[in-house]
Structures are given as structure tokens and as C-alpha cells.
Coordinates of C-alpha atoms in Angstrom, one line a residue:
M1 CA -61.5 -30.0 88.1
T2 CA -62.3 -26.4 88.3
L3 CA -65.8 -25.5 87.6
A4 CA -68.1 -22.4 87.6
A5 CA -71.8 -23.2 88.1
N6 CA -75.0 -21.8 89.3
A7 CA -78.3 -23.3 90.3
N8 CA -79.8 -23.4 86.8
S9 CA -76.9 -24.5 84.6
A10 CA -74.5 -27.2 84.1
P11 CA -70.9 -26.7 85.5
T12 CA -68.4 -25.0 83.0
F13 CA -64.7 -25.8 82.9
V14 CA -62.5 -22.8 83.8
H15 CA -59.2 -22.9 81.9
P16 CA -56.1 -22.7 84.1
A17 CA -54.8 -19.5 82.4
Q18 CA -58.0 -17.7 83.3
A19 CA -57.8 -19.1 86.8
L20 CA -54.2 -18.4 87.5
L21 CA -52.7 -15.5 85.7
G22 CA -54.5 -12.8 87.4
A23 CA -52.3 -9.5 87.1
Q24 CA -50.0 -11.3 84.7
A25 CA -52.9 -12.0 82.2
G26 CA -51.7 -9.2 80.1
A27 CA -48.2 -10.3 79.9
V28 CA -46.9 -10.8 76.3
V29 CA -46.1 -14.4 75.4
L30 CA -43.9 -14.8 72.2
P31 CA -42.0 -17.7 70.5
V32 CA -38.5 -18.2 72.2
C33 CA -36.5 -18.1 68.9
D34 CA -36.4 -15.0 66.7
H35 CA -34.7 -16.0 63.4
Y36 CA -33.2 -13.1 61.4
S37 CA -32.3 -13.1 57.6
G38 CA -31.9 -10.3 55.1
V39 CA -30.8 -11.9 51.9
E40 CA -33.5 -12.9 49.5
A41 CA -32.4 -16.7 49.2
R42 CA -32.1 -17.0 53.0
M43 CA -35.4 -15.1 53.6
R44 CA -37.2 -17.5 51.4
K45 CA -35.5 -20.5 53.0
S46 CA -36.3 -19.3 56.5
L47 CA -40.0 -18.8 55.8
A48 CA -40.1 -22.4 54.4
L49 CA -38.5 -23.9 57.3
Q50 CA -40.7 -22.1 59.5
S51 CA -43.6 -23.7 57.7
E52 CA -41.9 -27.1 58.1
M53 CA -41.2 -26.9 61.6
A54 CA -44.9 -25.6 62.3
A55 CA -46.2 -28.7 60.6
E56 CA -43.8 -30.9 62.7
F57 CA -44.7 -29.3 66.1
G58 CA -48.4 -28.5 65.3
H59 CA -47.9 -24.6 65.7
C60 CA -45.3 -22.0 64.9
V61 CA -42.2 -22.3 67.2
F62 CA -40.1 -19.4 66.0
D63 CA -40.5 -16.0 64.4
V64 CA -38.9 -15.1 61.1
T65 CA -37.8 -11.5 61.0
L66 CA -36.9 -10.1 57.5
D67 CA -34.1 -7.6 57.8
C68 CA -33.7 -4.4 56.2
E69 CA -31.1 -2.8 58.3
D70 CA -28.3 -5.2 57.7
G71 CA -30.0 -6.9 54.5
A72 CA -30.6 -4.0 52.3
P73 CA -27.8 -3.0 49.8
V74 CA -26.6 0.5 50.0
G75 CA -28.8 2.6 47.7
Q76 CA -31.3 -0.1 47.1
E77 CA -33.1 0.3 50.4
R78 CA -36.6 0.8 48.8
A79 CA -36.3 -2.3 46.4
H80 CA -35.4 -4.4 49.5
S81 CA -38.4 -2.9 51.4
E82 CA -40.6 -3.9 48.6
L83 CA -39.1 -7.5 48.6
V84 CA -39.7 -7.6 52.2
S85 CA -43.3 -6.5 52.1
A86 CA -44.0 -9.0 49.1
L87 CA -42.4 -12.1 51.1
A88 CA -44.6 -11.2 54.1
R89 CA -47.6 -10.9 52.1
D90 CA -47.1 -14.2 50.4
A91 CA -46.1 -16.1 53.6
A92 CA -48.0 -19.3 54.5
P93 CA -51.2 -19.0 56.6
G94 CA -50.3 -18.8 60.3
A95 CA -46.8 -17.7 59.6
R96 CA -45.3 -15.4 62.1
V97 CA -43.4 -12.7 60.0
A98 CA -41.9 -9.6 61.2
A99 CA -39.6 -6.9 59.7
R100 CA -36.7 -5.1 61.0
V101 CA -36.5 -1.6 59.6
H102 CA -33.8 1.0 59.5
T103 CA -33.2 3.3 62.5
V104 CA -35.6 6.2 63.0
D105 CA -33.1 8.7 61.8
H106 CA -32.1 6.8 58.6
P107 CA -33.3 8.3 55.3
A108 CA -34.9 4.9 54.4
F109 CA -36.9 4.7 57.6
A110 CA -39.9 6.5 56.3
D111 CA -40.1 4.4 53.1
D112 CA -39.5 1.2 55.2
M113 CA -42.5 1.9 57.3
A114 CA -44.8 3.0 54.5
I115 CA -44.0 0.1 52.1
I116 CA -43.7 -2.8 54.6
A117 CA -46.2 -1.7 57.4
G118 CA -48.5 0.0 54.8
E119 CA -48.6 -2.9 52.3
A120 CA -47.9 -5.8 54.5
G121 CA -49.0 -4.8 57.8
H122 CA -52.0 -7.3 57.8
R123 CA -49.5 -10.1 57.7
L124 CA -46.9 -9.1 60.1
C125 CA -46.7 -10.0 63.9
H126 CA -44.5 -7.0 64.7
I127 CA -42.0 -4.4 63.6
M128 CA -38.5 -4.3 65.0
I129 CA -36.7 -0.9 65.5
P130 CA -33.0 -0.9 66.0
K131 CA -30.9 1.5 68.0
V132 CA -33.7 3.0 70.1
E133 CA -32.2 5.5 72.4
S134 CA -35.3 6.6 74.3
V135 CA -39.1 6.9 74.1
D136 CA -39.0 9.6 71.8
D137 CA -37.9 7.0 69.0
V138 CA -40.7 4.7 70.0
L139 CA -43.1 7.6 69.5
Q140 CA -41.6 8.4 66.2
A141 CA -42.0 4.8 65.1
E142 CA -45.5 4.8 66.4
R143 CA -46.5 7.8 64.4
A144 CA -45.1 6.1 61.2
L145 CA -47.1 3.0 61.8
Q146 CA -50.3 5.2 62.2
A147 CA -49.5 7.1 59.0
A148 CA -49.0 3.6 57.2
G149 CA -52.3 2.5 58.5
A150 CA -51.0 -0.1 60.6
A151 CA -51.6 1.2 64.1
H152 CA -52.5 -2.1 65.5
L153 CA -48.7 -3.5 64.9
P154 CA -46.8 -4.0 68.0
L155 CA -43.2 -2.6 68.2
H156 CA -40.1 -4.5 69.3
V157 CA -36.9 -2.3 70.0
L158 CA -33.3 -3.2 70.0
I159 CA -31.2 -1.6 73.0
E160 CA -27.7 -1.1 72.0
S161 CA -26.1 1.7 74.0
P162 CA -25.3 2.7 77.5
A163 CA -28.0 5.6 77.3
A164 CA -30.7 3.1 76.1
V165 CA -29.9 0.7 79.0
Q166 CA -30.4 3.5 81.4
R167 CA -33.8 4.2 79.8
A168 CA -35.0 0.6 79.6
F169 CA -37.6 0.6 82.2
E170 CA -39.1 3.7 80.5
I171 CA -38.9 2.2 77.1
A172 CA -40.5 -1.2 78.3
A173 CA -43.2 0.6 79.9
H174 CA -44.7 2.1 76.6
P175 CA -47.8 0.1 75.5
R176 CA -46.9 -0.1 71.9
V177 CA -43.6 -2.0 72.9
Q178 CA -43.9 -5.8 73.1
S179 CA -40.2 -6.8 73.5
L180 CA -36.8 -5.5 74.2
S181 CA -33.6 -7.1 72.5
F182 CA -30.1 -6.6 73.6
G183 CA -27.6 -5.7 70.9
L184 CA -24.3 -6.8 72.1
M185 CA -21.8 -5.9 69.6
D186 CA -23.0 -2.3 69.3
F187 CA -23.2 -2.0 72.9
V188 CA -19.7 -3.1 73.5
S189 CA -18.3 -0.7 70.7
A190 CA -20.3 2.1 72.2
H191 CA -17.9 2.1 74.9
G192 CA -14.9 3.4 73.0
G193 CA -12.7 0.6 73.8
A194 CA -13.4 0.5 77.5
I195 CA -14.8 -3.0 77.2
P196 CA -12.5 -5.3 75.4
A197 CA -13.2 -7.5 72.4
A198 CA -13.6 -10.5 74.7
G199 CA -16.8 -8.9 75.9
M200 CA -18.5 -9.8 72.6
S201 CA -17.5 -13.4 73.1
V202 CA -19.7 -16.2 74.3
A203 CA -17.5 -16.4 77.6
G204 CA -17.0 -12.6 77.8
Q205 CA -20.5 -11.4 77.5
F206 CA -21.6 -13.5 80.6
S207 CA -18.6 -12.2 82.7
H208 CA -17.8 -8.4 82.0
P209 CA -19.6 -6.4 84.6
L210 CA -20.9 -3.8 82.1
V211 CA -22.3 -6.3 79.7
V212 CA -23.8 -8.4 82.6
R213 CA -25.4 -5.2 84.0
A214 CA -27.1 -4.2 80.6
K215 CA -28.5 -7.6 80.2
L216 CA -30.0 -7.7 83.8
E217 CA -31.4 -4.2 83.5
I218 CA -33.2 -5.2 80.0
A219 CA -34.5 -8.4 81.5
A220 CA -35.7 -6.7 84.8
A221 CA -37.4 -3.7 82.8
C222 CA -39.2 -6.3 80.6
H223 CA -40.5 -8.5 83.5
A224 CA -41.5 -5.3 85.3
H225 CA -43.9 -4.4 82.6
G226 CA -45.0 -8.0 81.2
K227 CA -42.8 -7.6 78.1
V228 CA -40.4 -10.2 76.6
P229 CA -36.7 -9.8 77.0
S230 CA -34.9 -11.1 73.9
H231 CA -31.2 -12.2 74.1
C232 CA -28.6 -11.3 71.6
V233 CA -27.2 -13.4 68.8
V234 CA -24.2 -15.7 69.2
T235 CA -22.0 -14.9 66.2
E236 CA -19.9 -18.3 66.6
F237 CA -22.9 -19.9 64.6
S238 CA -20.8 -23.1 63.6
D239 CA -19.9 -23.7 67.2
A240 CA -23.0 -25.6 68.7
A241 CA -21.5 -26.0 72.1
A242 CA -21.1 -22.3 72.5
L243 CA -24.7 -21.5 71.2
E244 CA -26.1 -24.2 73.7
A245 CA -24.1 -22.7 76.6
A246 CA -24.9 -19.0 75.9
A247 CA -28.8 -19.9 75.4
G248 CA -28.9 -22.0 78.5
R249 CA -27.1 -19.2 80.6
A250 CA -29.5 -16.5 79.1
A251 CA -32.6 -18.6 80.0
R252 CA -31.6 -19.9 83.2
E253 CA -29.4 -17.1 84.8
F254 CA -30.4 -13.8 83.1
G255 CA -34.1 -14.1 82.9
F256 CA -34.4 -13.9 79.1
T257 CA -37.3 -15.8 77.6
R258 CA -36.6 -15.3 73.9
M259 CA -33.3 -15.2 71.9
W260 CA -32.1 -14.3 68.2
S261 CA -31.0 -16.9 65.7
I262 CA -28.8 -15.9 62.6
H263 CA -28.3 -19.3 61.2
P264 CA -31.0 -22.1 60.6
G265 CA -28.7 -24.4 62.7
Q266 CA -29.3 -22.4 65.8
I267 CA -33.0 -22.6 66.1
R268 CA -33.4 -26.2 67.3
A269 CA -30.6 -25.5 69.9
I270 CA -32.6 -22.2 71.2
L271 CA -35.7 -24.1 71.4
S272 CA -34.1 -26.9 73.5
A273 CA -32.2 -24.4 75.8
F274 CA -35.5 -22.4 76.6
S275 CA -37.6 -25.5 77.2
P276 CA -38.1 -26.9 80.6
P277 CA -36.6 -30.3 81.5
E278 CA -38.8 -33.4 80.9
G279 CA -39.0 -34.0 84.6
E280 CA -40.3 -30.4 85.4
I281 CA -42.9 -30.7 82.6
A282 CA -44.2 -34.0 84.0
Q283 CA -44.3 -32.5 87.6
A284 CA -46.0 -29.3 86.5
A285 CA -48.8 -31.5 84.8
R286 CA -49.2 -33.4 87.9
I287 CA -49.4 -30.3 90.1
I288 CA -51.9 -28.4 88.0
S289 CA -54.2 -31.4 87.6
A290 CA -54.2 -31.7 91.3
A291 CA -55.0 -28.1 91.6
L292 CA -57.8 -28.4 89.3
Q293 CA -59.4 -31.2 91.2
A294 CA -59.1 -29.1 94.5
D295 CA -60.7 -26.0 92.9
W296 CA -57.3 -24.3 93.3
A297 CA -57.3 -24.7 97.0
P298 CA -53.8 -25.7 98.5
V299 CA -52.7 -29.3 98.0
S300 CA -49.9 -31.5 98.8
V301 CA -48.1 -33.2 96.0
E302 CA -45.3 -35.7 96.7
G303 CA -45.2 -34.2 100.1
V304 CA -44.6 -30.7 99.1
L305 CA -47.4 -27.9 99.7
H306 CA -48.7 -26.0 96.7
D307 CA -50.9 -22.8 96.3
R308 CA -51.8 -20.4 93.7
A309 CA -48.3 -18.9 93.6
S310 CA -46.7 -22.2 92.8
Y311 CA -49.6 -23.3 90.5
R312 CA -49.1 -20.1 88.5
Y313 CA -45.2 -20.9 88.1
F314 CA -46.0 -24.5 87.0
W315 CA -48.6 -23.3 84.7
Q316 CA -45.9 -21.0 83.0
V317 CA -43.7 -24.2 82.8
L318 CA -46.4 -26.0 80.9
T319 CA -46.9 -22.9 78.5
R320 CA -43.2 -22.8 77.9
A321 CA -43.2 -26.4 77.1
H322 CA -45.8 -25.9 74.6
Q323 CA -44.2 -22.9 73.1
T324 CA -40.9 -24.9 72.6
G325 CA -42.6 -27.8 71.0
R326 CA -42.1 -30.2 73.8
A327 CA -44.2 -33.3 74.3
L328 CA -46.8 -32.7 77.0
P329 CA -48.2 -35.3 79.3
E330 CA -51.7 -36.5 78.0
T331 CA -53.5 -34.8 81.0
A332 CA -52.0 -31.4 79.9
Q333 CA -52.7 -31.7 76.1
A334 CA -56.1 -30.6 76.2
W335 CA -55.1 -27.3 77.8
F336 CA -53.3 -26.3 74.7
T337 CA -55.7 -27.2 71.9
D338 CA -56.7 -24.6 69.5
A339 CA -60.1 -24.1 71.3
A340 CA -58.3 -23.5 74.5
P341 CA -58.1 -19.9 75.9
P342 CA -54.5 -18.4 75.3
S343 CA -51.8 -18.3 78.0
S344 CA -51.7 -14.4 78.0

């Protein structure tokens, strides 16, 4: 295995994440599923389900985002912000809870940030800002975080217009931004009928050229800057086959590493779609084990030559398997204990 030593000390194990990631060490790693709910009963059920599944898998496998933009009744925005803040503060230890606030130009935005980030910022993993059009919107949200005493909180942003897609690389480059999500329905409607309604369907969103281009731009912008591209919802929430097909294509063909859920029944399907196949997990464990034994020098495994480039890829396979709750081979389990260094 890989060891660091000097003449006067015993060898010390070097974790694969430290040995391999190099320039990618600062890349953001998030759970592959982001579950949204905005009605009180559903928000409470979502947080309870998160705790149940964390106990099942041994760690938190999806985020819960408490929604103000679509969840707050008109005229009751402040009361909804206070509810979201209270739910976040009361969440179980280790919970990953976020909040989607109103747009930066909405009258409720300032209260959302002051109440939710100001009162519950210590329990939140991030704040989601919808309908971001430019870096100026990010800067406005950043100032609101600072005013609320929550300058540590990352921002996730929702890209929902052609102009925002054009600026995706600039937005993704901002250090406060952790993830870009694609808002399919608003993006289609922003085209004034130029994209047909079919562009919002499971089939159409992967075939209409303008929608495809938007998804690829967002994914490419995120990967260029070490951020996480998050795929849009599947509104046909009762159609399991449609969800599985969309999640699989988003992960395998479009470069997305995270996806929204709007129904509890979608969570496990997203985890499955974004997890590596069992055979690749086993292969990755064999290759990383061989690399450790060779002190990261090139090795041949099953007749195929591997070096640091492929080692890095297969380490990322194991990381994704762990994120999605997949069983790891015994040789790889120790690399993902609580005492192990993080993968990012």
C-alpha cells in the first residue's frame, strides 16, 4: 500500500483521495439527490425520511431543500420563512437541510435571507437562489448572507432562461456558488412558444436541440469549475419508468451528477440511476488496491494498463458508489470510514 515514511518514523498510510485528486481536490462533492418540499406536512415527512435512510445506509444520501418560492402561500411569505427556519433548526444531527428562497428581486427575498440564513444558517448546508440571471444576482445573494451573519453558507443557483445559460460559465466560476441546477419548465416557457410543450416531457427534453444545448452548457460550466451540475425534475412523478430513463440519461449522457426529486418515491430511483454498476464498483476496488500496492506506479490489471489517470477515475467510481449507498467490496470499505479523509 502507499506509504509515506522517513528514516526516523514508521510508515504512514496515504489515503487514495489525497494521493489522486490533485487539481480536483477542491471539486465539490454532494449527495446525488436533492429532494424538494414546501408544504409543512411534506417537509416534516421529508426530514423524517432522510433520517430513516441515513440510518439504513450509514450516512446521509440525499439533501432536503425546504421550499419558499413555490411553498409559501401568497401573503404569508414571512410566516413560511419562520417555519422553514424552525424546521431546519430542529432537524436531526447530521441532517443535510437547505432552503430555496424567493428570487433576489422578490419583496420577500430580504426577509427569507434574514430569517432563514440568519436564524438557521448554522444548520443549513446551502441556500438555493432561483432564476439567477447573472453574477450580479449571485453577488446580491452573497451580500444578503453576509448581512444575515451566514457568510459561510454556499449558494446553489437555478438557471432558467436563455440569458442565464449564456452566462453559465461565469456564474459557475463564482467561489460562493457550489452547484448549478437546470429549470426546465421556465426555460421552455422563456422561449415564447418557440420550443413546443413536448420539450418539457421526459422524451422531448433529451431531444429538442435548444434544451439539449442548455443542459450541456450547464454541465460543462460546472465541470470546468469543479462545481456540481444538478438535473431538473421529472414532473411525471407517478411514472417510475420515465423517471428512471431520465435520471439514467442525465447521469450517463449529459454529465449531471445530481438530480432533483419532488416526490419521495423518486429518491431511491435517482440513487440507483446515479450509482455505478456493481461490476464497475468491484473493478474499481481491484484497481485501486493494486495501485496502492504499487505505490501508484502503473500496473496491469486483467491485462489492461492503468496509471494515475485511470486510478483517479476509478477512485471517483468508488466515491459515487459510497454517495449512493451502494455496498462496497470489503477491501474498499475502510477508505470510507468516518476517520478517512474526505473525497473532495
